[in-house]
């Protein structure tokens, strides 16, 4: 029996381990990597807690090594989508009725498992399956995911605590019901933590979920499902299916009890899904919640008062970590003419020192891009760029797919600020620089605001406060996450809630109470203690 006001432990950001030579964490991680490389695993779908295999077994190869066969997954079809919906609906009543403290406890336990026994597994699977170096895996798969779980539990408590006023003779209450129906979570390939959060956050608020990960992330999704199971999430609450997106959408978006979409991925896919939901609007019990965090064309603007070394470091880390495959990675850079000679020299010197290769060699700063489709798309931008009269190739432009999907960090300089490399999301290690006259700062800010349809992240570098203020004002709607004198990547849960506006998404800020609010449908309850027994108001007595 629960007869007390239990309080959730105050969340603290998970410290990032450094994996130095000789450290225990490095040893453990290398052992896990070796074990995973030597043991190819089969990954079934999980529907209603049961492992589902099919005749369609698909190989998972490491992006950095075509010969490294790490696993196979079983692809499903529309029948599996239907089973997953049934499982989610069956599990709903019991899950929604479980006390919120018990739900909290399950997700806090999941965070604890990731901190300890599963840390090297979640990191190693992300390194091998998504080709992230150890630092990128640690800040994503371990730390950010742990933070999502711990902080969201605390935000849930905050939401439930939020109650209305009550006048004399009555008690008003707000009941935060989960949505009526089931939630569909669709995740991208690039962040293990985002994938885990897309299904976990609606579930935390009492919903049951069908989760469709991107195929290149299935290898680390398996570890997430193992953690959820060990933490005690009941069968049917989170069902994972490996089904082609359009096949899944075709069944789910026509279902009467479809209650919400939790999506992260490209803008084009999100717009397509929104339209599909709109076309089916007459079929639903309620208006589905549509939450989507999508693409970006993130910027760095430097003012003449900026420090050149800080700017070039931000460009290198921001544009090239995880091969530029972060939605927050800057890929259009605006630099004042007076700083350009220094920044140019620093970029060329530093980029030449970057090592690229497999993630289990800890000296590599960059690894492979995710798959053949991504490789071909990025390479076509590079090849078009080499022929474009508006562009000059400063460094990079080489690629090699013989062993894995490797692309060197590539920097173009453009004379045309509206060149497609300044407008379109490439999602790879390709960035484009536009040099402006020092006295054109105000017009340049206008250009930054108007150049791209996206508004995800952006950064201003300056030491003069007046310049910072100008940028803050001119770029008010150009980024959902705005950085001053820092690279625009690496948002931390609880510190910089993440999400963008315009074509970049619904800006519901993953890892904040704002996102969790989308997964509840509040019920207002008014209970009166002196219920009227006569219809006549006092004014009627005149
Ligand atoms: P993607 O859009 O290709 O795929 C995302 C997911 O949608 C995958 O699971 C995919 O299988 C699924 N999908 C595709 N077509 C579908 C359909 N018709 N019906 C149902 N599902 C469908 O994106 P990606 O390549 O996996 O990820 C990269 C993109 O994600 C980039 O555009 C990046 O900017 C964006 N992203 C945004 C954020 C953010 O927070 N804003 C974070 C990470 C990634």
mmCIF file of N, CA, C and O and ligand atoms in Angstrom, residues 184 186-191 194 212-215 245-246 249 253 263-267 269 272-273 276 293-296 326-327 373 425 427 456 498 504, ligand 1:
data_model
loop_
_atom_site.group_PDB
_atom_site.id
_atom_site.type_symbol
_atom_site.label_atom_id
_atom_site.label_comp_id
_atom_site.label_asym_id
_atom_site.label_seq_id
_atom_site.Cartn_x
_atom_site.Cartn_y
_atom_site.Cartn_z
ATOM 1 N N UNK A 184 3.194 5.178 -31.314
ATOM 2 C CA UNK A 184 4.135 4.623 -32.294
ATOM 3 C C UNK A 184 5.429 5.439 -32.199
ATOM 4 O O UNK A 184 5.418 6.660 -32.393
ATOM 5 N N UNK A 186 9.170 6.008 -33.720
ATOM 6 C CA UNK A 186 10.036 5.723 -34.886
ATOM 7 C C UNK A 186 11.364 6.433 -34.633
ATOM 8 O O UNK A 186 11.398 7.651 -34.444
ATOM 9 N N UNK A 187 12.461 5.670 -34.649
ATOM 10 C CA UNK A 187 13.742 6.279 -34.275
ATOM 11 C C UNK A 187 14.747 6.283 -35.432
ATOM 12 O O UNK A 187 14.669 5.465 -36.340
ATOM 13 N N UNK A 188 15.726 7.210 -35.363
ATOM 14 C CA UNK A 188 16.745 7.322 -36.411
ATOM 15 C C UNK A 188 17.946 6.430 -36.088
ATOM 16 O O UNK A 188 18.011 5.840 -35.013
ATOM 17 N N UNK A 189 18.897 6.389 -37.007
ATOM 18 C CA UNK A 189 20.044 5.500 -36.786
ATOM 19 C C UNK A 189 21.093 6.102 -35.855
ATOM 20 O O UNK A 189 21.913 5.393 -35.279
ATOM 21 N N UNK A 190 21.095 7.437 -35.703
ATOM 22 C CA UNK A 190 22.342 8.053 -35.243
ATOM 23 C C UNK A 190 22.554 8.118 -33.733
ATOM 24 O O UNK A 190 23.689 8.197 -33.297
ATOM 25 N N UNK A 191 21.488 8.097 -32.925
ATOM 26 C CA UNK A 191 21.686 8.173 -31.476
ATOM 27 C C UNK A 191 20.963 7.031 -30.768
ATOM 28 O O UNK A 191 19.741 6.943 -30.814
ATOM 29 N N UNK A 194 18.577 8.525 -28.164
ATOM 30 C CA UNK A 194 17.318 9.065 -28.702
ATOM 31 C C UNK A 194 16.355 7.913 -28.974
ATOM 32 O O UNK A 194 15.165 7.982 -28.658
ATOM 33 N N UNK A 212 9.643 1.186 -33.782
ATOM 34 C CA UNK A 212 10.298 0.762 -35.018
ATOM 35 C C UNK A 212 11.631 1.499 -35.144
ATOM 36 O O UNK A 212 11.664 2.669 -35.509
ATOM 37 N N UNK A 213 12.744 0.827 -34.825
ATOM 38 C CA UNK A 213 14.037 1.515 -34.960
ATOM 39 C C UNK A 213 14.486 1.547 -36.411
ATOM 40 O O UNK A 213 13.974 0.787 -37.250
ATOM 41 N N UNK A 214 15.443 2.414 -36.723
ATOM 42 C CA UNK A 214 16.077 2.398 -38.051
ATOM 43 C C UNK A 214 16.923 1.123 -38.132
ATOM 44 O O UNK A 214 17.539 0.730 -37.130
ATOM 45 N N UNK A 215 16.969 0.499 -39.283
ATOM 46 C CA UNK A 215 17.674 -0.784 -39.402
ATOM 47 C C UNK A 215 19.141 -0.706 -38.926
ATOM 48 O O UNK A 215 19.603 -1.611 -38.235
ATOM 49 N N UNK A 245 9.385 0.884 -43.005
ATOM 50 C CA UNK A 245 8.597 2.027 -42.517
ATOM 51 C C UNK A 245 7.212 2.137 -43.140
ATOM 52 O O UNK A 245 6.197 2.159 -42.434
ATOM 53 N N UNK A 246 7.119 2.202 -44.486
ATOM 54 C CA UNK A 246 5.798 2.359 -45.108
ATOM 55 C C UNK A 246 4.829 1.218 -44.763
ATOM 56 O O UNK A 246 3.638 1.455 -44.580
ATOM 57 N N UNK A 249 3.648 1.954 -41.250
ATOM 58 C CA UNK A 249 2.773 3.128 -41.281
ATOM 59 C C UNK A 249 1.409 2.792 -41.851
ATOM 60 O O UNK A 249 0.374 3.260 -41.371
ATOM 61 N N UNK A 253 -1.165 3.890 -39.053
ATOM 62 C CA UNK A 253 -1.835 5.187 -39.227
ATOM 63 C C UNK A 253 -3.309 5.050 -39.622
ATOM 64 O O UNK A 253 -4.028 6.031 -39.673
ATOM 65 N N UNK A 263 8.501 10.708 -33.123
ATOM 66 C CA UNK A 263 9.400 10.496 -34.268
ATOM 67 C C UNK A 263 10.670 11.327 -34.132
ATOM 68 O O UNK A 263 10.639 12.486 -33.715
ATOM 69 N N UNK A 264 11.793 10.730 -34.510
ATOM 70 C CA UNK A 264 12.991 11.522 -34.788
ATOM 71 C C UNK A 264 13.588 10.951 -36.063
ATOM 72 O O UNK A 264 13.728 9.730 -36.213
ATOM 73 N N UNK A 265 13.912 11.845 -36.999
ATOM 74 C CA UNK A 265 14.451 11.413 -38.289
ATOM 75 C C UNK A 265 14.453 12.591 -39.235
ATOM 76 O O UNK A 265 14.445 13.750 -38.795
ATOM 77 N N UNK A 266 14.409 12.304 -40.520
ATOM 78 C CA UNK A 266 14.550 13.404 -41.483
ATOM 79 C C UNK A 266 13.239 14.174 -41.659
ATOM 80 O O UNK A 266 12.143 13.646 -41.427
ATOM 81 N N UNK A 267 13.365 15.399 -42.111
ATOM 82 C CA UNK A 267 12.209 16.279 -42.300
ATOM 83 C C UNK A 267 11.249 15.710 -43.342
ATOM 84 O O UNK A 267 10.031 15.726 -43.153
ATOM 85 N N UNK A 269 10.630 12.614 -44.261
ATOM 86 C CA UNK A 269 9.838 11.482 -43.757
ATOM 87 C C UNK A 269 8.776 11.991 -42.780
ATOM 88 O O UNK A 269 7.614 11.594 -42.842
ATOM 89 N N UNK A 272 5.890 13.543 -44.561
ATOM 90 C CA UNK A 272 5.099 12.496 -45.199
ATOM 91 C C UNK A 272 4.172 11.823 -44.172
ATOM 92 O O UNK A 272 2.987 11.606 -44.432
ATOM 93 N N UNK A 273 4.717 11.529 -42.977
ATOM 94 C CA UNK A 273 3.918 10.854 -41.947
ATOM 95 C C UNK A 273 2.787 11.762 -41.446
ATOM 96 O O UNK A 273 1.663 11.324 -41.225
ATOM 97 N N UNK A 276 0.024 11.628 -43.847
ATOM 98 C CA UNK A 276 -0.690 10.356 -43.757
ATOM 99 C C UNK A 276 -1.643 10.369 -42.560
ATOM 100 O O UNK A 276 -2.777 9.909 -42.662
ATOM 101 N N UNK A 293 11.159 15.414 -34.080
ATOM 102 C CA UNK A 293 12.401 16.199 -34.135
ATOM 103 C C UNK A 293 13.095 15.768 -35.416
ATOM 104 O O UNK A 293 13.346 14.578 -35.610
ATOM 105 N N UNK A 294 13.417 16.721 -36.272
ATOM 106 C CA UNK A 294 13.841 16.338 -37.624
ATOM 107 C C UNK A 294 15.189 16.978 -38.017
ATOM 108 O O UNK A 294 16.034 17.186 -37.160
ATOM 109 N N UNK A 295 15.349 17.301 -39.283
ATOM 110 C CA UNK A 295 16.665 17.670 -39.809
ATOM 111 C C UNK A 295 17.156 19.053 -39.393
ATOM 112 O O UNK A 295 16.469 19.814 -38.711
ATOM 113 N N UNK A 296 18.371 19.358 -39.805
ATOM 114 C CA UNK A 296 18.942 20.663 -39.487
ATOM 115 C C UNK A 296 19.936 21.112 -40.545
ATOM 116 O O UNK A 296 20.433 20.311 -41.340
ATOM 117 N N UNK A 326 25.282 14.187 -36.886
ATOM 118 C CA UNK A 326 24.447 14.620 -35.761
ATOM 119 C C UNK A 326 23.486 15.649 -36.330
ATOM 120 O O UNK A 326 23.908 16.509 -37.123
ATOM 121 N N UNK A 327 22.247 15.601 -35.889
ATOM 122 C CA UNK A 327 21.294 16.592 -36.386
ATOM 123 C C UNK A 327 21.765 17.994 -36.008
ATOM 124 O O UNK A 327 21.413 18.969 -36.653
ATOM 125 N N UNK A 373 23.871 3.873 -48.626
ATOM 126 C CA UNK A 373 22.974 4.939 -49.073
ATOM 127 C C UNK A 373 23.515 6.299 -48.619
ATOM 128 O O UNK A 373 23.589 7.259 -49.383
ATOM 129 N N UNK A 425 20.567 19.838 -45.964
ATOM 130 C CA UNK A 425 21.218 18.959 -44.974
ATOM 131 C C UNK A 425 21.950 17.831 -45.710
ATOM 132 O O UNK A 425 21.346 17.064 -46.449
ATOM 133 N N UNK A 427 24.250 15.714 -43.956
ATOM 134 C CA UNK A 427 24.351 14.685 -42.921
ATOM 135 C C UNK A 427 25.592 13.816 -43.108
ATOM 136 O O UNK A 427 25.540 12.579 -43.168
ATOM 137 N N UNK A 456 17.390 24.309 -36.174
ATOM 138 C CA UNK A 456 17.679 23.386 -35.077
ATOM 139 C C UNK A 456 18.721 23.954 -34.109
ATOM 140 O O UNK A 456 18.390 24.339 -33.004
ATOM 141 N N UNK A 498 16.558 19.724 -25.779
ATOM 142 C CA UNK A 498 16.901 19.763 -27.198
ATOM 143 C C UNK A 498 15.698 19.721 -28.135
ATOM 144 O O UNK A 498 14.801 18.902 -27.982
ATOM 145 N N UNK A 504 12.659 21.962 -38.650
ATOM 146 C CA UNK A 504 13.431 21.042 -37.809
ATOM 147 C C UNK A 504 12.591 20.300 -36.781
ATOM 148 O O UNK A 504 13.125 19.494 -36.030
HETATM 149 P P1 LIG B 1 15.228 8.788 -41.721
HETATM 150 O O1 LIG B 1 14.202 9.851 -41.824
HETATM 151 O O2 LIG B 1 15.745 8.190 -42.966
HETATM 152 O O3 LIG B 1 14.616 7.567 -40.854
HETATM 153 C C1 LIG B 1 14.097 7.782 -39.565
HETATM 154 C C2 LIG B 1 13.158 6.645 -39.233
HETATM 155 O O4 LIG B 1 11.984 6.754 -40.044
HETATM 156 C C3 LIG B 1 13.743 5.250 -39.507
HETATM 157 O O5 LIG B 1 13.351 4.367 -38.487
HETATM 158 C C4 LIG B 1 13.104 4.885 -40.825
HETATM 159 O O6 LIG B 1 13.034 3.507 -41.055
HETATM 160 C C5 LIG B 1 11.712 5.487 -40.636
HETATM 161 N N1 LIG B 1 10.943 5.693 -41.864
HETATM 162 C C6 LIG B 1 11.384 6.114 -43.072
HETATM 163 N N2 LIG B 1 10.347 6.203 -43.942
HETATM 164 C C7 LIG B 1 9.232 5.841 -43.252
HETATM 165 C C8 LIG B 1 7.843 5.730 -43.584
HETATM 166 N N3 LIG B 1 7.395 6.025 -44.807
HETATM 167 N N4 LIG B 1 6.983 5.319 -42.629
HETATM 168 C C9 LIG B 1 7.419 5.037 -41.363
HETATM 169 N N5 LIG B 1 8.719 5.126 -40.994
HETATM 170 C C10 LIG B 1 9.614 5.529 -41.920
HETATM 171 O O7 LIG B 1 16.397 9.360 -40.804
HETATM 172 P P2 LIG B 1 17.789 8.703 -40.404
HETATM 173 O O8 LIG B 1 18.659 8.657 -41.618
HETATM 174 O O9 LIG B 1 17.605 7.460 -39.618
HETATM 175 O O10 LIG B 1 18.347 9.816 -39.393
HETATM 176 C C11 LIG B 1 18.931 10.997 -39.827
HETATM 177 C C12 LIG B 1 17.945 12.141 -39.806
HETATM 178 O O11 LIG B 1 17.414 12.298 -38.496
HETATM 179 C C13 LIG B 1 18.616 13.475 -40.137
HETATM 180 O O12 LIG B 1 17.761 14.220 -40.957
HETATM 181 C C14 LIG B 1 18.784 14.129 -38.776
HETATM 182 O O13 LIG B 1 18.865 15.531 -38.821
HETATM 183 C C15 LIG B 1 17.557 13.647 -38.066
HETATM 184 N N6 LIG B 1 17.730 13.679 -36.611
HETATM 185 C C16 LIG B 1 17.139 14.692 -35.925
HETATM 186 C C17 LIG B 1 17.295 14.780 -34.553
HETATM 187 C C18 LIG B 1 16.650 15.897 -33.773
HETATM 188 O O14 LIG B 1 16.608 15.810 -32.556
HETATM 189 N N7 LIG B 1 16.160 16.930 -34.423
HETATM 190 C C19 LIG B 1 18.072 13.846 -33.885
HETATM 191 C C20 LIG B 1 18.652 12.809 -34.610
HETATM 192 C C21 LIG B 1 18.473 12.739 -35.981
#
